[in-house]
C-alpha positions in Angstrom: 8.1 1.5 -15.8 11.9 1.7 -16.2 12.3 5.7 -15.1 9.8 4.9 -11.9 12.5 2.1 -10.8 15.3 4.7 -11.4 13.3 6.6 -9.2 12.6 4.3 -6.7 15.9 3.4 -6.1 17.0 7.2 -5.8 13.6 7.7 -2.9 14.3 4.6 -1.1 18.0 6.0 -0.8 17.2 8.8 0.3 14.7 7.3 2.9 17.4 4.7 4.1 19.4 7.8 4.8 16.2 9.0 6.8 15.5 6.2 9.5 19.0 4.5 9.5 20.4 1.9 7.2 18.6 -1.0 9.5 15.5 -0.2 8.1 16.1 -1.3 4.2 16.5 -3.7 2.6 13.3 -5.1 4.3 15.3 -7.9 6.3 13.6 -10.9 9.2 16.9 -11.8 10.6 17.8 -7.9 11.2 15.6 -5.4 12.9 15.7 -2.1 14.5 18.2 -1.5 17.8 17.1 -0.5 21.0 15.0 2.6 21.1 17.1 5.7 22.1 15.1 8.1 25.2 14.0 11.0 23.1 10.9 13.3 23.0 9.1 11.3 20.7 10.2 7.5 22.8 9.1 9.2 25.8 5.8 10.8 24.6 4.6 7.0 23.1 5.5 5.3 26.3 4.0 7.6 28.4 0.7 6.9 26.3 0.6 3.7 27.7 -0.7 2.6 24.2 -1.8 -1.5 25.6 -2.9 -0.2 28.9 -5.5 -2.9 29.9 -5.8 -4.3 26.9 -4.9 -8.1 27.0 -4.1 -8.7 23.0 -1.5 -6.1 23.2 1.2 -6.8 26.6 4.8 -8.4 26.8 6.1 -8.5 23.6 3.3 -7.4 21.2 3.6 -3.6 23.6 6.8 -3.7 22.8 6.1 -4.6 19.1 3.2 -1.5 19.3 5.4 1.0 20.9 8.7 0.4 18.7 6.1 0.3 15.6 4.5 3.3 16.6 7.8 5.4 17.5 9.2 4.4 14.0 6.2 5.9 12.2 6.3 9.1 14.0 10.1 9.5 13.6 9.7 8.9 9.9 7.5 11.3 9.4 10.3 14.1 11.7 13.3 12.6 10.3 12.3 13.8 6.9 10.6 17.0 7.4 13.7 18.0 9.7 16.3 17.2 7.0 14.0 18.9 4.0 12.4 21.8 5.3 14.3 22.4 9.0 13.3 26.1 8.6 10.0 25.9 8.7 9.6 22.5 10.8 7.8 23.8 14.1 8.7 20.6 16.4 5.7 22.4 19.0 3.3 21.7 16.6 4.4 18.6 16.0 4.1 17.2 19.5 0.5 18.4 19.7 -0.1 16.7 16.6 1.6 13.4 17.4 -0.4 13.7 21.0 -3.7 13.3 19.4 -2.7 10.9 16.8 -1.9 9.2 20.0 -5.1 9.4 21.2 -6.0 7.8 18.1 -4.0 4.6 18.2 -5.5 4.4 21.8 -8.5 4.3 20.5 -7.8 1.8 17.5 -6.2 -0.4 20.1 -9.0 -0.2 22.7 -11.9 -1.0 19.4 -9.1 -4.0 18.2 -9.2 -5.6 21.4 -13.6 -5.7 21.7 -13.0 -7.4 17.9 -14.3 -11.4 17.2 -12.1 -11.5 14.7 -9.0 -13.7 14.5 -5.5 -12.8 16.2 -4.2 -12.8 12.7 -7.0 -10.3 10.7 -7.1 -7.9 14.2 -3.2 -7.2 14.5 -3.2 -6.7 10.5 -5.8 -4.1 10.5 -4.5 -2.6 13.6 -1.2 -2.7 11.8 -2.8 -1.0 8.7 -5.0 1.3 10.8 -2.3 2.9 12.6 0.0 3.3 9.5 -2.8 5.1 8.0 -3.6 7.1 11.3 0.4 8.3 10.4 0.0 9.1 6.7 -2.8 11.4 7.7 -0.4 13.1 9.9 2.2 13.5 7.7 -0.5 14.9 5.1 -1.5 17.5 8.1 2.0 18.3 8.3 2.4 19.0 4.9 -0.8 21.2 5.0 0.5 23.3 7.8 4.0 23.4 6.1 2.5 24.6 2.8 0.5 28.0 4.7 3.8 29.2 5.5 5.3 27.8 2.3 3.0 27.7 -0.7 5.4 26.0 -3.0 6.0 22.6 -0.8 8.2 19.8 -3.2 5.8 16.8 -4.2 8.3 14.9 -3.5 8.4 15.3 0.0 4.9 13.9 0.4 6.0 11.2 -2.1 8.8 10.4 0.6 6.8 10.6 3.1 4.3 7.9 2.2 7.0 5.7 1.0 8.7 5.6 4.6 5.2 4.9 6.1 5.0 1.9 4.0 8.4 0.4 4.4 8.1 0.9 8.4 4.7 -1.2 8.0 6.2 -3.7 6.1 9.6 -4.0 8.4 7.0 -4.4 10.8 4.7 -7.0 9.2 7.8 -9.3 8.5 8.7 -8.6 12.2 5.3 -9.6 13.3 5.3 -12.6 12.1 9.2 -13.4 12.1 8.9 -13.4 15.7 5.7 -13.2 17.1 4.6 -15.8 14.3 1.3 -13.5 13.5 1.5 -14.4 9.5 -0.6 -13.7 6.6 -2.5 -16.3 5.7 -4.6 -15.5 3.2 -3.5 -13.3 0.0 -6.4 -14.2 -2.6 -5.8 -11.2 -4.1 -2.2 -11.7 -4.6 -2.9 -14.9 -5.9 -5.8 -14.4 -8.2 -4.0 -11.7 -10.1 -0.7 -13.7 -10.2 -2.7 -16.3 -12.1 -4.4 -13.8 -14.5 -1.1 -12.5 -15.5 0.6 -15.5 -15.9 -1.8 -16.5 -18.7 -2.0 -13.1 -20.2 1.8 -13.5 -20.5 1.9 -16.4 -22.7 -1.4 -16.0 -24.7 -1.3 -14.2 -28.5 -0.6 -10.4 -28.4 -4.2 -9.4 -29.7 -5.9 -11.2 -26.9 -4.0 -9.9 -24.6 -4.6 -6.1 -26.0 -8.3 -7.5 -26.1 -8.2 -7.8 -22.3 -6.7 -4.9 -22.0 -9.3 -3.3 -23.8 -12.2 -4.9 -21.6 -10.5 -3.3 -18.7 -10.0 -0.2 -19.9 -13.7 0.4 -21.0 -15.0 -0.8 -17.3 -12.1 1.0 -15.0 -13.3 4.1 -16.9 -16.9 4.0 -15.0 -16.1 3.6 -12.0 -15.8 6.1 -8.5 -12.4 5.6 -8.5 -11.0 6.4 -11.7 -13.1 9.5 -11.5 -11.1 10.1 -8.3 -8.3 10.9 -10.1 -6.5 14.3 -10.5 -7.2 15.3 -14.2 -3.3 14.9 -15.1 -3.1 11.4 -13.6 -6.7 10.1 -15.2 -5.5 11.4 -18.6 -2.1 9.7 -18.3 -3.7 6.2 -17.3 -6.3 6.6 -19.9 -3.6 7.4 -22.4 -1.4 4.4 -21.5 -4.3 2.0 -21.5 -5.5 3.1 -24.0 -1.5 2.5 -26.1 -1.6 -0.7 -24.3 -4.8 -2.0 -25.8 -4.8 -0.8 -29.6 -1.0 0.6 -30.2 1.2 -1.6 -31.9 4.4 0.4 -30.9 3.5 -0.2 -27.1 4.9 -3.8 -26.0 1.9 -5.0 -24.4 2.9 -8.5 -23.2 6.4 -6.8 -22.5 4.6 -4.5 -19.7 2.4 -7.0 -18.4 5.3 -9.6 -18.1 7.3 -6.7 -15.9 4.2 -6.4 -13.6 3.6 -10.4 -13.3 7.3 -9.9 -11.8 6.3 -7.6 -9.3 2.9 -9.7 -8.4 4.9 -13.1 -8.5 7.3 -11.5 -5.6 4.8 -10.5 -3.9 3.2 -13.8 -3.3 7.0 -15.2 -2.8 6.5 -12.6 -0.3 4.5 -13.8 2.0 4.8 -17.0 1.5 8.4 -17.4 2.4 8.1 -14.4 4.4 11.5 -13.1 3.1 12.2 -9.9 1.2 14.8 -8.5 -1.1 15.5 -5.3 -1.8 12.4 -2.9 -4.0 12.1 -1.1 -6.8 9.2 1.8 -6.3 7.1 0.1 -8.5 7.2 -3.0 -6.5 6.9 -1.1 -2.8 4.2 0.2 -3.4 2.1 -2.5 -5.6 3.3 -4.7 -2.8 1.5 -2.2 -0.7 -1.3 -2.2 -2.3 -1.9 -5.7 -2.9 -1.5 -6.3 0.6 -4.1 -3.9 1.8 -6.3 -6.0 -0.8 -5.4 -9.1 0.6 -6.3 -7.6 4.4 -9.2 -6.3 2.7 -10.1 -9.9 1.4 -9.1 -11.8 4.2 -11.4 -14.5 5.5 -13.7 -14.6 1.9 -13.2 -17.9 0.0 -12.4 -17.5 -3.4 -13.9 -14.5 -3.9 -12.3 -14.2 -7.4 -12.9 -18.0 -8.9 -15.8 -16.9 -10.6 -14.5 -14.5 -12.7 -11.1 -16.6 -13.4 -13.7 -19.7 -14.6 -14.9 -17.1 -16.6 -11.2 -16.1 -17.8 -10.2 -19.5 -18.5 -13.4 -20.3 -20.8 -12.8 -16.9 -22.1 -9.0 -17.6 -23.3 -9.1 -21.0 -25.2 -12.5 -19.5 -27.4 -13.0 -17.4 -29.5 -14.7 -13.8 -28.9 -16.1 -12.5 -25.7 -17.9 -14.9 -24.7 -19.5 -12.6 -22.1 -15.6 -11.2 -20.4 -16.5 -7.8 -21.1 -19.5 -8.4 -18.8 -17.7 -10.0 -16.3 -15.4 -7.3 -15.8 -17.6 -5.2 -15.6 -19.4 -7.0 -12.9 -16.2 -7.8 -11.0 -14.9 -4.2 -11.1 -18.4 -3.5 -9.7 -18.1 -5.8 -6.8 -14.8 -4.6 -5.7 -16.0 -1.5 -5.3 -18.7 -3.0 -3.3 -16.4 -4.3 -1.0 -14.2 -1.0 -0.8 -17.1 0.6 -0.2 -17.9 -1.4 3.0 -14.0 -0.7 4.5 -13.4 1.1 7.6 -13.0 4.6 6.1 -8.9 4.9 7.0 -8.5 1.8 5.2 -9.9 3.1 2.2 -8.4 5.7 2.0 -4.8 4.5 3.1 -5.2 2.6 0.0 -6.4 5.5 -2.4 -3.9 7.5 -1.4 -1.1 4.6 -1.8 -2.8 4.0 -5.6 -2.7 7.4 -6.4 0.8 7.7 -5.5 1.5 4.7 -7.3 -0.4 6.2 -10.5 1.3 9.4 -9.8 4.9 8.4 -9.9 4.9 5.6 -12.5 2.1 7.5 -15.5 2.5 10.7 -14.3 6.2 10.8 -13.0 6.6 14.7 -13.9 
């Protein structure tokens, strides 16, 4: 965990550098200035993004457009500074015209939704963001036929400036158009499971460990791993759960961290400034919590089944649990809008990528 902070802190630099020092730390009481006219202003306003659409006009267009503008500059501002020979800004346009298109479309599909203001301007938050991570990933495919040795890293920067701009946003969104989170059971249920692994003996801890380890293994998405990254995480698990040389609790205590600011997070709605490992699980976790929003307590089985489990002794049926939980979520996942999905694969995988597999 420590090198992926070092390395964090040396991508979020270098991202800051990217959109403008307004843009990080994450910050309520400071947002973005006024638009400049460009190419990029001009093509989103002429879109007319909230045309007829009464969820989207006054401030919330302006919120749209300004979000919108950000993502796509992102995604130029860091292709033009790493690879300016090859960055065709023709090619760009067409593609940032149809992801247009796209937005339209998520905008037009948001405004026909029952759901609540709060769950349709987070998905149509989300939605878009991941509408721009598969245009940066377009980008990088086109870059890499005229290139074929394209830098990793510039996709890792990539995808880390997506998800800052959504979460500058977020906190804007509900900063000053009061549009908040409300519900983060995710957050929340895994805040509590660390807390207790945390303080409970070393071998049950590793014991958990273990329980996870042998259920992750079977499901779709750890098979959707690249080879490299599936070894790594089965290797660290694996340390984690029977190595006495690995500081279990030490580890777990470090992610808690990470989980327990998340939920400060959004219940404060302030920020500070954050590590790589932190961005992204915050990411992560908040797509989980969007995901979840609007169940009740879909986790308080399985944490009654936790909290029997840790004052007994033996399994006491956990294993099975997991098992079944793991099962569920993917259930769930399973029943996501598809760019939902995947903008959270791709944001695991990075995080998987850069933290076990950092080479």
């Amino acid at each position: 965990m420590q090198a992926t902070v070092s390395l964090g802190k040396d991508v979020i630099q270098t991202i800051s550098k990217f959109l403008g020092d307004g843009i990080l730390p994450l910050n309520t009481r400071r947002f973005l200035s006024p638009m400049q006219e460009d190419k990029i202003t001009e093509m989103v306003k002429m879109s007319l993004l909230c045309r007829d659409l009464g969820f989207c006009q006054g401030e919330l267009r302006k919120f749209i457009d300004e979000f919108v503008i950000m993502q796509a500059k992102g995604i130029e501002n860091i292709l033009t500074t790493l690879v300016p020979k090859i960055f065709n800004r023709d090619i760009y346009d067409q593609q940032l015209k149809h992801i247009l298109g796209q937005v339209r479309f998520i905008l037009k599909e948001e405004s026909l939704s029952d759901k609540d203001e709060i769950n349709i301007w987070f998905d149509t938050v989300k939605k878009i963001s991941a509408k721009f991570q598969e245009m940066a990933l377009q980008c990088l495919s086109q870059l890499s036929n005229i290139v074929y040795d394209i830098d990793k890293t510039i996709y890792q920067k990539l995808l880390l400036a997506n998800v800052i701009i959504e979460m500058k946003y977020l906190l804007k969104l509900c900063a000053i158009n009061n549009i908040c989170v409300k519900s983060y059971e995710c957050s929340t249920s895994l805040n509590s499971l660390l807390e207790h692994l945390i303080t409970m003996k070393d071998e049950k801890a590793r014991l958990f460990i273990k329980y996870v380890y042998e259920a992750l293994y079977k499901t779709h998405f750890f098979s959707s791993l690249t080879e490299t990254t599936a070894h790594e995480f089965q290797v660290i698990l694996n340390d984690m759960a029977y190595s006495s040389n690995v500081p279990t609790q030490e580890i777990l205590s470090v992610v808690q961290k990470i989980v327990g600011a998340r939920v400060k997070f959004v219940t404060d709605n302030t920020d500070e400034k954050l590590s790589l490992d932190s961005l992204l699980l915050h990411e992560i976790l908040s797509d989980l919590d969007n995901i979840y929003c609007g169940k009740s307590n879909p986790f308080a089985e399985f944490l009654n089944q936790f909290f029997i489990w840790i004052v007994r002794d033996g399994d006491f049926g956990l294993s099975k649990h997991i098992r079944e939980l793991l099962t569920e979520i993917g259930k769930d996942l399973s029943n996501t809008p598809k760019e939902l999905f995947d903008k959270l694969s791709r944001e695991v995988r990075l995080f998987l990528e850069m933290t076990v597999d950092p080479e």
